Structure formats: C-alpha cells, structure tokens
Amino acid sequence: MTCGETLVAELRRKGFRVTPQRSVILETIAHKSGHISVHEVYLEARERLPGLNVATIYRTLESLQKAGMIDLLASDTDVARFSLRDAHNPHTHLVCRECNQILEVGTDVIARSAREVERDTGFVIDIDHLTLVGLCKACAAAERSMPHR
Amino acid sequence: MTCGETLVAELRRKGFRVTPQRSVILETIAHKSGHISVHEVYLEARERLPGLNVATIYRTLESLQKAGMIDLLASDTDVARFSLRDAHNPHTHLVCRECNQILEVGTDVIARSAREVERDTGFVIDIDHLTLVGLCKACAAAERSMPHR
DNA sequence: GTGTCTGCAAACCCTTTGCAATTTT
DNA sequence: AAAATTGCAAAGGGTTTGCAGACAC
C-alpha cells in the first residue's frame, strides 16, 4: 500500500495544487485501499474535515484520474467505484453480480488472452484495470442449488 | 438474428404476459440488434406505439433480464446499454474508452483464461456477455502518436 | 375475475455546474 | 497578484416508484 504522503507529493509533482481537502481525500483512499465508492470516501473524509463537500470529492477524483493515480471500475451494478492505481500490483477485478463483492486476481491469467485479442483485432485491452462480471464461488453454488426466477 | 415473433413466444413461455408494449419493445430490440441504449429503444418503439412511456421500457427491460433474454453491458462510460442474448453467437464486447465504439469478438479467445480463473478462485465469469474496456485500433494508434494529458 | 401491466407524474439518486469567497502557488 | 480550488445550492440526467385505470390471462 502506498502511503498518503507519497501520494500527496506525486500529486504536486504532476502540477496539481495540494489543499487540505485533497490531502485528506487522498489519505482516505490510501487508507481504505479497496474498491471504494464516492460516498464511502465522503463519510470517512468528512470526519477529519467536517465542512467537506461531496462536490469537492467528485472534483478531486476527477483530478486524481487525470493525474493517473486512480482507476474507475466499469460495472453496471451499484454506484461508481474506483481504486488507487498501484503499479506494483496490477490486478483484474472480479465483480459478483449477485452480492457485488469484488475479488482480485493477478493480470497474468488474463494476459495471454489479451495479447491474442490484440493480435487479432488491434484492440488494446486495459489489462491493468480490467473488470469481469460473474458469480463468486458462494453465489455460483447458491445458483446451482436454487430454482431460477 | 432472432425474429421478434420467436422472442414473444419465448417471453410468454417463461410466464410473462405479452402486451403490445412488450411486443413492440422486443421487436425493436431484435430489429436493432446491437448494443442499444434505453433511449434508442424508446425513440424507435414510440414511433409504432405513440403513447409508450419510458418507465414501461425500463420495466420491460427488467422483465426481459429476469427472463434471461437480454444482457446488460458493464461500462463506466456512457449510459447503460444492453443487448439481446444470442445463444448461437456468444461474444465478448470490447468497449473503446476513447470513442465508445463497441467491437465484438468470439468468446473462445477468452474462454481458456476464464476457465483458469474459475479453477483458481471459484469465480465463474459471465463469459457470454463479457465487457472489456480498452482502446480500439485507431484510438490506440492516436494515443501512441500524441503527447499525454 | 384476478393479478399483472401501463401511463403519468413525482421522487430519487448520483453527479455536475455556476458563482462568489477562499486558498495555493 | 494570478490562477486554481472550495462550499453552497441549484440543476441535470438517468432510473425508479406509487397509484389508479386498463389489460392479459
């Protein structure tokens, strides 16, 4: 996990201004380090910075995305989620369509297929922040033992 | 492409009531057969059924999804899109994050990786309606020849 | 006839935006 | 001092919902 301080420095280095709000938001994200929703960040960050506004979170996230420091997760379920980009640990997200749980696997499993797709179509898959939808182990088991509908 | 009539029959067989609205919506989807948005269906279906309401589209889509006849596409860009499920031609969607274009490739390329993931984690990827984000050939080329930010 | 579906309008939720005041550089 | 960022409140856009009437079964 990257520490908040380093992240703040990175943000400044990339030409963004560092405000208390941005620091707290960044530290919150670094601390939670998962697949966080805007609301989750809001609740936690506001404890440290009471006046903090949701709009600021959205705008900060936009900046962080421009700075290439976070990734948005593609998903049709639930609200928008994002995660800190971690160059040391690229991974693929497995989103369960039943329980919304998010698992991670290394990108290596998918890498070969991705290269094949690129060779065939020229399409370059964002392998470092890929989101695959399906059923987690538990929900898949439940599905098998349940009548549908 | 599956014809509207067959689809209507399928819907009835699955225990849903068949109304003029549902027929028209279903036929519209079958006719457009791509990756359609709710609004697109609304505009086209309303030409044949002037009083048609958007809420009905949403509710119908919900039913069609329960019936397993359409799939929602996972994407963080753009609005929600869905497509008719076609058992004869399962495919993976490649969504370009720059131009929003959607390409399709057969599932076979991904299948091996998917099986590997399932073996390792128990997570069952929805291989038949998978959405992968990245850059299409043209946008990838543009990216390579352009300064960032 | 019963239970489902529709249209309408309002509500909802998440996200974005305009603006004046504040803060960072 | 100049330029960027914030808070606030209002608007925006897509999606959902309550309800009374209409309709499929």
JSON list of N, CA and C in Angstrom, two decimals, chain B residues 77-136:
[
{"chain": "B", "resi": 77, "resn": "THR", "atom": "N", "xyz": [-18.40, 4.26, -18.84]},
{"chain": "B", "resi": 77, "resn": "THR", "atom": "CA", "xyz": [-18.62, 5.37, -19.74]},
{"chain": "B", "resi": 77, "resn": "THR", "atom": "C", "xyz": [-20.07, 5.31, -20.22]},
{"chain": "B", "resi": 78, "resn": "ASP", "atom": "N", "xyz": [-20.61, 6.46, -20.63]},
{"chain": "B", "resi": 78, "resn": "ASP", "atom": "CA", "xyz": [-21.89, 6.42, -21.32]},
{"chain": "B", "resi": 78, "resn": "ASP", "atom": "C", "xyz": [-23.05, 5.94, -20.44]},
{"chain": "B", "resi": 79, "resn": "VAL", "atom": "N", "xyz": [-24.19, 5.78, -21.02]},
{"chain": "B", "resi": 79, "resn": "VAL", "atom": "CA", "xyz": [-25.36, 5.27, -20.30]},
{"chain": "B", "resi": 79, "resn": "VAL", "atom": "C", "xyz": [-25.39, 3.75, -20.35]},
{"chain": "B", "resi": 80, "resn": "ALA", "atom": "N", "xyz": [-26.35, 3.18, -19.63]},
{"chain": "B", "resi": 80, "resn": "ALA", "atom": "CA", "xyz": [-26.49, 1.73, -19.62]},
{"chain": "B", "resi": 80, "resn": "ALA", "atom": "C", "xyz": [-26.88, 1.23, -21.00]},
{"chain": "B", "resi": 81, "resn": "ARG", "atom": "N", "xyz": [-26.26, 0.18, -21.42]},
{"chain": "B", "resi": 81, "resn": "ARG", "atom": "CA", "xyz": [-26.61, -0.42, -22.70]},
{"chain": "B", "resi": 81, "resn": "ARG", "atom": "C", "xyz": [-26.86, -1.89, -22.50]},
{"chain": "B", "resi": 82, "resn": "PHE", "atom": "N", "xyz": [-27.60, -2.46, -23.39]},
{"chain": "B", "resi": 82, "resn": "PHE", "atom": "CA", "xyz": [-27.91, -3.88, -23.25]},
{"chain": "B", "resi": 82, "resn": "PHE", "atom": "C", "xyz": [-28.00, -4.47, -24.64]},
{"chain": "B", "resi": 83, "resn": "SER", "atom": "N", "xyz": [-28.04, -5.77, -24.69]},
{"chain": "B", "resi": 83, "resn": "SER", "atom": "CA", "xyz": [-28.18, -6.43, -25.98]},
{"chain": "B", "resi": 83, "resn": "SER", "atom": "C", "xyz": [-28.93, -7.73, -25.82]},
{"chain": "B", "resi": 84, "resn": "LEU", "atom": "N", "xyz": [-29.54, -8.12, -26.89]},
{"chain": "B", "resi": 84, "resn": "LEU", "atom": "CA", "xyz": [-30.29, -9.36, -26.92]},
{"chain": "B", "resi": 84, "resn": "LEU", "atom": "C", "xyz": [-29.32, -10.50, -26.67]},
{"chain": "B", "resi": 85, "resn": "ARG", "atom": "N", "xyz": [-29.73, -11.44, -25.87]},
{"chain": "B", "resi": 85, "resn": "ARG", "atom": "CA", "xyz": [-28.85, -12.58, -25.66]},
{"chain": "B", "resi": 85, "resn": "ARG", "atom": "C", "xyz": [-29.01, -13.52, -26.85]},
{"chain": "B", "resi": 86, "resn": "ASP", "atom": "N", "xyz": [-27.91, -13.89, -27.39]},
{"chain": "B", "resi": 86, "resn": "ASP", "atom": "CA", "xyz": [-27.94, -14.74, -28.57]},
{"chain": "B", "resi": 86, "resn": "ASP", "atom": "C", "xyz": [-27.11, -15.99, -28.31]},
{"chain": "B", "resi": 87, "resn": "ALA", "atom": "N", "xyz": [-27.81, -17.06, -27.98]},
{"chain": "B", "resi": 87, "resn": "ALA", "atom": "CA", "xyz": [-27.12, -18.29, -27.61]},
{"chain": "B", "resi": 87, "resn": "ALA", "atom": "C", "xyz": [-26.30, -18.87, -28.76]},
{"chain": "B", "resi": 88, "resn": "HIS", "atom": "N", "xyz": [-26.68, -18.51, -29.98]},
{"chain": "B", "resi": 88, "resn": "HIS", "atom": "CA", "xyz": [-25.98, -19.07, -31.13]},
{"chain": "B", "resi": 88, "resn": "HIS", "atom": "C", "xyz": [-24.68, -18.33, -31.41]},
{"chain": "B", "resi": 89, "resn": "ASN", "atom": "N", "xyz": [-24.58, -17.14, -30.86]},
{"chain": "B", "resi": 89, "resn": "ASN", "atom": "CA", "xyz": [-23.41, -16.34, -31.15]},
{"chain": "B", "resi": 89, "resn": "ASN", "atom": "C", "xyz": [-22.90, -15.60, -29.93]},
{"chain": "B", "resi": 90, "resn": "PRO", "atom": "N", "xyz": [-22.42, -16.35, -28.95]},
{"chain": "B", "resi": 90, "resn": "PRO", "atom": "CA", "xyz": [-21.91, -15.71, -27.75]},
{"chain": "B", "resi": 90, "resn": "PRO", "atom": "C", "xyz": [-20.67, -14.91, -28.11]},
{"chain": "B", "resi": 91, "resn": "HIS", "atom": "N", "xyz": [-20.53, -13.74, -27.52]},
{"chain": "B", "resi": 91, "resn": "HIS", "atom": "CA", "xyz": [-19.36, -12.93, -27.86]},
{"chain": "B", "resi": 91, "resn": "HIS", "atom": "C", "xyz": [-18.95, -12.02, -26.71]},
{"chain": "B", "resi": 92, "resn": "THR", "atom": "N", "xyz": [-17.77, -11.52, -26.83]},
{"chain": "B", "resi": 92, "resn": "THR", "atom": "CA", "xyz": [-17.24, -10.61, -25.83]},
{"chain": "B", "resi": 92, "resn": "THR", "atom": "C", "xyz": [-17.25, -9.20, -26.41]},
{"chain": "B", "resi": 93, "resn": "HIS", "atom": "N", "xyz": [-17.60, -8.23, -25.58]},
{"chain": "B", "resi": 93, "resn": "HIS", "atom": "CA", "xyz": [-17.63, -6.86, -26.06]},
{"chain": "B", "resi": 93, "resn": "HIS", "atom": "C", "xyz": [-16.33, -6.13, -25.72]},
{"chain": "B", "resi": 94, "resn": "LEU", "atom": "N", "xyz": [-15.83, -5.44, -26.70]},
{"chain": "B", "resi": 94, "resn": "LEU", "atom": "CA", "xyz": [-14.65, -4.61, -26.48]},
{"chain": "B", "resi": 94, "resn": "LEU", "atom": "C", "xyz": [-15.08, -3.16, -26.60]},
{"chain": "B", "resi": 95, "resn": "VAL", "atom": "N", "xyz": [-15.10, -2.45, -25.49]},
{"chain": "B", "resi": 95, "resn": "VAL", "atom": "CA", "xyz": [-15.55, -1.07, -25.49]},
{"chain": "B", "resi": 95, "resn": "VAL", "atom": "C", "xyz": [-14.36, -0.13, -25.50]},
{"chain": "B", "resi": 96, "resn": "CYS", "atom": "N", "xyz": [-14.28, 0.73, -26.50]},
{"chain": "B", "resi": 96, "resn": "CYS", "atom": "CA", "xyz": [-13.17, 1.68, -26.55]},
{"chain": "B", "resi": 96, "resn": "CYS", "atom": "C", "xyz": [-13.45, 2.85, -25.62]},
{"chain": "B", "resi": 97, "resn": "ARG", "atom": "N", "xyz": [-12.52, 3.11, -24.72]},
{"chain": "B", "resi": 97, "resn": "ARG", "atom": "CA", "xyz": [-12.75, 4.16, -23.73]},
{"chain": "B", "resi": 97, "resn": "ARG", "atom": "C", "xyz": [-12.58, 5.55, -24.33]},
{"chain": "B", "resi": 98, "resn": "GLU", "atom": "N", "xyz": [-12.06, 5.64, -25.53]},
{"chain": "B", "resi": 98, "resn": "GLU", "atom": "CA", "xyz": [-11.94, 6.94, -26.18]},
{"chain": "B", "resi": 98, "resn": "GLU", "atom": "C", "xyz": [-13.15, 7.26, -27.03]},
{"chain": "B", "resi": 99, "resn": "CYS", "atom": "N", "xyz": [-13.49, 6.39, -27.95]},
{"chain": "B", "resi": 99, "resn": "CYS", "atom": "CA", "xyz": [-14.56, 6.70, -28.90]},
{"chain": "B", "resi": 99, "resn": "CYS", "atom": "C", "xyz": [-15.87, 5.96, -28.60]},
{"chain": "B", "resi": 100, "resn": "ASN", "atom": "N", "xyz": [-15.89, 5.16, -27.52]},
{"chain": "B", "resi": 100, "resn": "ASN", "atom": "CA", "xyz": [-17.10, 4.45, -27.10]},
{"chain": "B", "resi": 100, "resn": "ASN", "atom": "C", "xyz": [-17.60, 3.41, -28.09]},
{"chain": "B", "resi": 101, "resn": "GLN", "atom": "N", "xyz": [-16.83, 3.18, -29.11]},
{"chain": "B", "resi": 101, "resn": "GLN", "atom": "CA", "xyz": [-17.18, 2.16, -30.10]},
{"chain": "B", "resi": 101, "resn": "GLN", "atom": "C", "xyz": [-17.21, 0.79, -29.41]},
{"chain": "B", "resi": 102, "resn": "ILE", "atom": "N", "xyz": [-18.09, -0.07, -29.85]},
{"chain": "B", "resi": 102, "resn": "ILE", "atom": "CA", "xyz": [-18.13, -1.42, -29.28]},
{"chain": "B", "resi": 102, "resn": "ILE", "atom": "C", "xyz": [-17.85, -2.47, -30.34]},
{"chain": "B", "resi": 103, "resn": "LEU", "atom": "N", "xyz": [-16.80, -3.22, -30.13]},
{"chain": "B", "resi": 103, "resn": "LEU", "atom": "CA", "xyz": [-16.45, -4.30, -31.06]},
{"chain": "B", "resi": 103, "resn": "LEU", "atom": "C", "xyz": [-16.85, -5.62, -30.42]},
{"chain": "B", "resi": 104, "resn": "GLU", "atom": "N", "xyz": [-16.91, -6.64, -31.21]},
{"chain": "B", "resi": 104, "resn": "GLU", "atom": "CA", "xyz": [-17.22, -7.96, -30.67]},
{"chain": "B", "resi": 104, "resn": "GLU", "atom": "C", "xyz": [-16.16, -8.96, -31.10]},
{"chain": "B", "resi": 105, "resn": "VAL", "atom": "N", "xyz": [-15.85, -9.87, -30.21]},
{"chain": "B", "resi": 105, "resn": "VAL", "atom": "CA", "xyz": [-15.01, -10.99, -30.61]},
{"chain": "B", "resi": 105, "resn": "VAL", "atom": "C", "xyz": [-15.65, -12.25, -30.03]},
{"chain": "B", "resi": 106, "resn": "GLY", "atom": "N", "xyz": [-15.34, -13.37, -30.61]},
{"chain": "B", "resi": 106, "resn": "GLY", "atom": "CA", "xyz": [-15.89, -14.62, -30.11]},
{"chain": "B", "resi": 106, "resn": "GLY", "atom": "C", "xyz": [-15.39, -14.86, -28.70]},
{"chain": "B", "resi": 107, "resn": "THR", "atom": "N", "xyz": [-16.12, -15.66, -27.94]},
{"chain": "B", "resi": 107, "resn": "THR", "atom": "CA", "xyz": [-15.72, -15.90, -26.55]},
{"chain": "B", "resi": 107, "resn": "THR", "atom": "C", "xyz": [-14.54, -16.86, -26.45]},
{"chain": "B", "resi": 108, "resn": "ASP", "atom": "N", "xyz": [-14.29, -17.57, -27.52]},
{"chain": "B", "resi": 108, "resn": "ASP", "atom": "CA", "xyz": [-13.25, -18.60, -27.46]},
{"chain": "B", "resi": 108, "resn": "ASP", "atom": "C", "xyz": [-11.88, -18.07, -27.04]},
{"chain": "B", "resi": 109, "resn": "VAL", "atom": "N", "xyz": [-11.57, -16.85, -27.45]},
{"chain": "B", "resi": 109, "resn": "VAL", "atom": "CA", "xyz": [-10.25, -16.30, -27.11]},
{"chain": "B", "resi": 109, "resn": "VAL", "atom": "C", "xyz": [-10.10, -16.18, -25.59]},
{"chain": "B", "resi": 110, "resn": "ILE", "atom": "N", "xyz": [-11.19, -15.80, -24.95]},
{"chain": "B", "resi": 110, "resn": "ILE", "atom": "CA", "xyz": [-11.16, -15.55, -23.51]},
{"chain": "B", "resi": 110, "resn": "ILE", "atom": "C", "xyz": [-11.40, -16.82, -22.69]},
{"chain": "B", "resi": 111, "resn": "ALA", "atom": "N", "xyz": [-12.06, -17.77, -23.33]},
{"chain": "B", "resi": 111, "resn": "ALA", "atom": "CA", "xyz": [-12.52, -18.96, -22.62]},
{"chain": "B", "resi": 111, "resn": "ALA", "atom": "C", "xyz": [-11.45, -19.65, -21.77]},
{"chain": "B", "resi": 112, "resn": "ARG", "atom": "N", "xyz": [-10.26, -19.79, -22.33]},
{"chain": "B", "resi": 112, "resn": "ARG", "atom": "CA", "xyz": [-9.23, -20.51, -21.61]},
{"chain": "B", "resi": 112, "resn": "ARG", "atom": "C", "xyz": [-8.86, -19.78, -20.32]},
{"chain": "B", "resi": 113, "resn": "SER", "atom": "N", "xyz": [-8.68, -18.48, -20.44]},
{"chain": "B", "resi": 113, "resn": "SER", "atom": "CA", "xyz": [-8.34, -17.70, -19.25]},
{"chain": "B", "resi": 113, "resn": "SER", "atom": "C", "xyz": [-9.45, -17.78, -18.22]},
{"chain": "B", "resi": 114, "resn": "ALA", "atom": "N", "xyz": [-10.69, -17.74, -18.71]},
{"chain": "B", "resi": 114, "resn": "ALA", "atom": "CA", "xyz": [-11.83, -17.78, -17.80]},
{"chain": "B", "resi": 114, "resn": "ALA", "atom": "C", "xyz": [-11.84, -19.08, -17.01]},
{"chain": "B", "resi": 115, "resn": "ARG", "atom": "N", "xyz": [-11.56, -20.16, -17.70]},
{"chain": "B", "resi": 115, "resn": "ARG", "atom": "CA", "xyz": [-11.53, -21.46, -17.02]},
{"chain": "B", "resi": 115, "resn": "ARG", "atom": "C", "xyz": [-10.43, -21.48, -15.97]},
{"chain": "B", "resi": 116, "resn": "GLU", "atom": "N", "xyz": [-9.33, -20.86, -16.32]},
{"chain": "B", "resi": 116, "resn": "GLU", "atom": "CA", "xyz": [-8.20, -20.81, -15.38]},
{"chain": "B", "resi": 116, "resn": "GLU", "atom": "C", "xyz": [-8.58, -20.05, -14.11]},
{"chain": "B", "resi": 117, "resn": "VAL", "atom": "N", "xyz": [-9.27, -18.92, -14.33]},
{"chain": "B", "resi": 117, "resn": "VAL", "atom": "CA", "xyz": [-9.70, -18.11, -13.18]},
{"chain": "B", "resi": 117, "resn": "VAL", "atom": "C", "xyz": [-10.65, -18.92, -12.31]},
{"chain": "B", "resi": 118, "resn": "GLU", "atom": "N", "xyz": [-11.57, -19.62, -12.96]},
{"chain": "B", "resi": 118, "resn": "GLU", "atom": "CA", "xyz": [-12.54, -20.40, -12.20]},
{"chain": "B", "resi": 118, "resn": "GLU", "atom": "C", "xyz": [-11.85, -21.50, -11.39]},
{"chain": "B", "resi": 119, "resn": "ARG", "atom": "N", "xyz": [-10.89, -22.12, -11.99]},
{"chain": "B", "resi": 119, "resn": "ARG", "atom": "CA", "xyz": [-10.17, -23.19, -11.29]},
{"chain": "B", "resi": 119, "resn": "ARG", "atom": "C", "xyz": [-9.44, -22.62, -10.08]},
{"chain": "B", "resi": 120, "resn": "ASP", "atom": "N", "xyz": [-8.83, -21.45, -10.25]},
{"chain": "B", "resi": 120, "resn": "ASP", "atom": "CA", "xyz": [-8.04, -20.84, -9.17]},
{"chain": "B", "resi": 120, "resn": "ASP", "atom": "C", "xyz": [-8.89, -20.24, -8.06]},
{"chain": "B", "resi": 121, "resn": "THR", "atom": "N", "xyz": [-10.00, -19.61, -8.43]},
{"chain": "B", "resi": 121, "resn": "THR", "atom": "CA", "xyz": [-10.74, -18.81, -7.44]},
{"chain": "B", "resi": 121, "resn": "THR", "atom": "C", "xyz": [-12.17, -19.26, -7.19]},
{"chain": "B", "resi": 122, "resn": "GLY", "atom": "N", "xyz": [-12.71, -20.07, -8.06]},
{"chain": "B", "resi": 122, "resn": "GLY", "atom": "CA", "xyz": [-14.11, -20.47, -7.91]},
{"chain": "B", "resi": 122, "resn": "GLY", "atom": "C", "xyz": [-15.05, -19.45, -8.51]},
{"chain": "B", "resi": 123, "resn": "PHE", "atom": "N", "xyz": [-14.51, -18.33, -8.94]},
{"chain": "B", "resi": 123, "resn": "PHE", "atom": "CA", "xyz": [-15.33, -17.28, -9.54]},
{"chain": "B", "resi": 123, "resn": "PHE", "atom": "C", "xyz": [-15.70, -17.67, -10.97]},
{"chain": "B", "resi": 124, "resn": "VAL", "atom": "N", "xyz": [-17.00, -17.65, -11.26]},
{"chain": "B", "resi": 124, "resn": "VAL", "atom": "CA", "xyz": [-17.47, -18.02, -12.59]},
{"chain": "B", "resi": 124, "resn": "VAL", "atom": "C", "xyz": [-17.73, -16.78, -13.42]},
{"chain": "B", "resi": 125, "resn": "ILE", "atom": "N", "xyz": [-16.87, -16.49, -14.36]},
{"chain": "B", "resi": 125, "resn": "ILE", "atom": "CA", "xyz": [-17.02, -15.31, -15.20]},
{"chain": "B", "resi": 125, "resn": "ILE", "atom": "C", "xyz": [-18.17, -15.49, -16.19]},
{"chain": "B", "resi": 126, "resn": "ASP", "atom": "N", "xyz": [-18.96, -14.45, -16.32]},
{"chain": "B", "resi": 126, "resn": "ASP", "atom": "CA", "xyz": [-20.04, -14.48, -17.32]},
{"chain": "B", "resi": 126, "resn": "ASP", "atom": "C", "xyz": [-19.43, -14.36, -18.70]},
{"chain": "B", "resi": 127, "resn": "ILE", "atom": "N", "xyz": [-18.96, -15.44, -19.20]},
{"chain": "B", "resi": 127, "resn": "ILE", "atom": "CA", "xyz": [-18.20, -15.42, -20.43]},
{"chain": "B", "resi": 127, "resn": "ILE", "atom": "C", "xyz": [-19.03, -15.01, -21.64]},
{"chain": "B", "resi": 128, "resn": "ASP", "atom": "N", "xyz": [-20.33, -15.27, -21.58]},
{"chain": "B", "resi": 128, "resn": "ASP", "atom": "CA", "xyz": [-21.18, -14.98, -22.73]},
{"chain": "B", "resi": 128, "resn": "ASP", "atom": "C", "xyz": [-21.53, -13.52, -22.90]},
{"chain": "B", "resi": 129, "resn": "HIS", "atom": "N", "xyz": [-21.31, -12.76, -21.88]},
{"chain": "B", "resi": 129, "resn": "HIS", "atom": "CA", "xyz": [-21.55, -11.34, -22.05]},
{"chain": "B", "resi": 129, "resn": "HIS", "atom": "C", "xyz": [-20.57, -10.55, -21.22]},
{"chain": "B", "resi": 130, "resn": "LEU", "atom": "N", "xyz": [-19.37, -10.63, -21.73]},
{"chain": "B", "resi": 130, "resn": "LEU", "atom": "CA", "xyz": [-18.24, -10.04, -21.06]},
{"chain": "B", "resi": 130, "resn": "LEU", "atom": "C", "xyz": [-17.96, -8.70, -21.71]},
{"chain": "B", "resi": 131, "resn": "THR", "atom": "N", "xyz": [-17.56, -7.72, -20.91]},
{"chain": "B", "resi": 131, "resn": "THR", "atom": "CA", "xyz": [-17.22, -6.43, -21.48]},
{"chain": "B", "resi": 131, "resn": "THR", "atom": "C", "xyz": [-15.80, -6.04, -21.08]},
{"chain": "B", "resi": 132, "resn": "LEU", "atom": "N", "xyz": [-14.99, -5.82, -22.05]},
{"chain": "B", "resi": 132, "resn": "LEU", "atom": "CA", "xyz": [-13.61, -5.44, -21.77]},
{"chain": "B", "resi": 132, "resn": "LEU", "atom": "C", "xyz": [-13.37, -4.02, -22.27]},
{"chain": "B", "resi": 133, "resn": "VAL", "atom": "N", "xyz": [-12.77, -3.21, -21.42]},
{"chain": "B", "resi": 133, "resn": "VAL", "atom": "CA", "xyz": [-12.51, -1.83, -21.78]},
{"chain": "B", "resi": 133, "resn": "VAL", "atom": "C", "xyz": [-11.07, -1.68, -22.24]},
{"chain": "B", "resi": 134, "resn": "GLY", "atom": "N", "xyz": [-10.86, -0.76, -23.16]},
{"chain": "B", "resi": 134, "resn": "GLY", "atom": "CA", "xyz": [-9.51, -0.54, -23.65]},
{"chain": "B", "resi": 134, "resn": "GLY", "atom": "C", "xyz": [-9.52, 0.48, -24.76]},
{"chain": "B", "resi": 135, "resn": "LEU", "atom": "N", "xyz": [-8.60, 0.34, -25.69]},
{"chain": "B", "resi": 135, "resn": "LEU", "atom": "CA", "xyz": [-8.54, 1.27, -26.82]},
{"chain": "B", "resi": 135, "resn": "LEU", "atom": "C", "xyz": [-8.65, 0.50, -28.12]},
{"chain": "B", "resi": 136, "resn": "CYS", "atom": "N", "xyz": [-9.51, 0.99, -29.01]},
{"chain": "B", "resi": 136, "resn": "CYS", "atom": "CA", "xyz": [-9.63, 0.33, -30.30]},
{"chain": "B", "resi": 136, "resn": "CYS", "atom": "C", "xyz": [-8.37, 0.64, -31.11]}
]
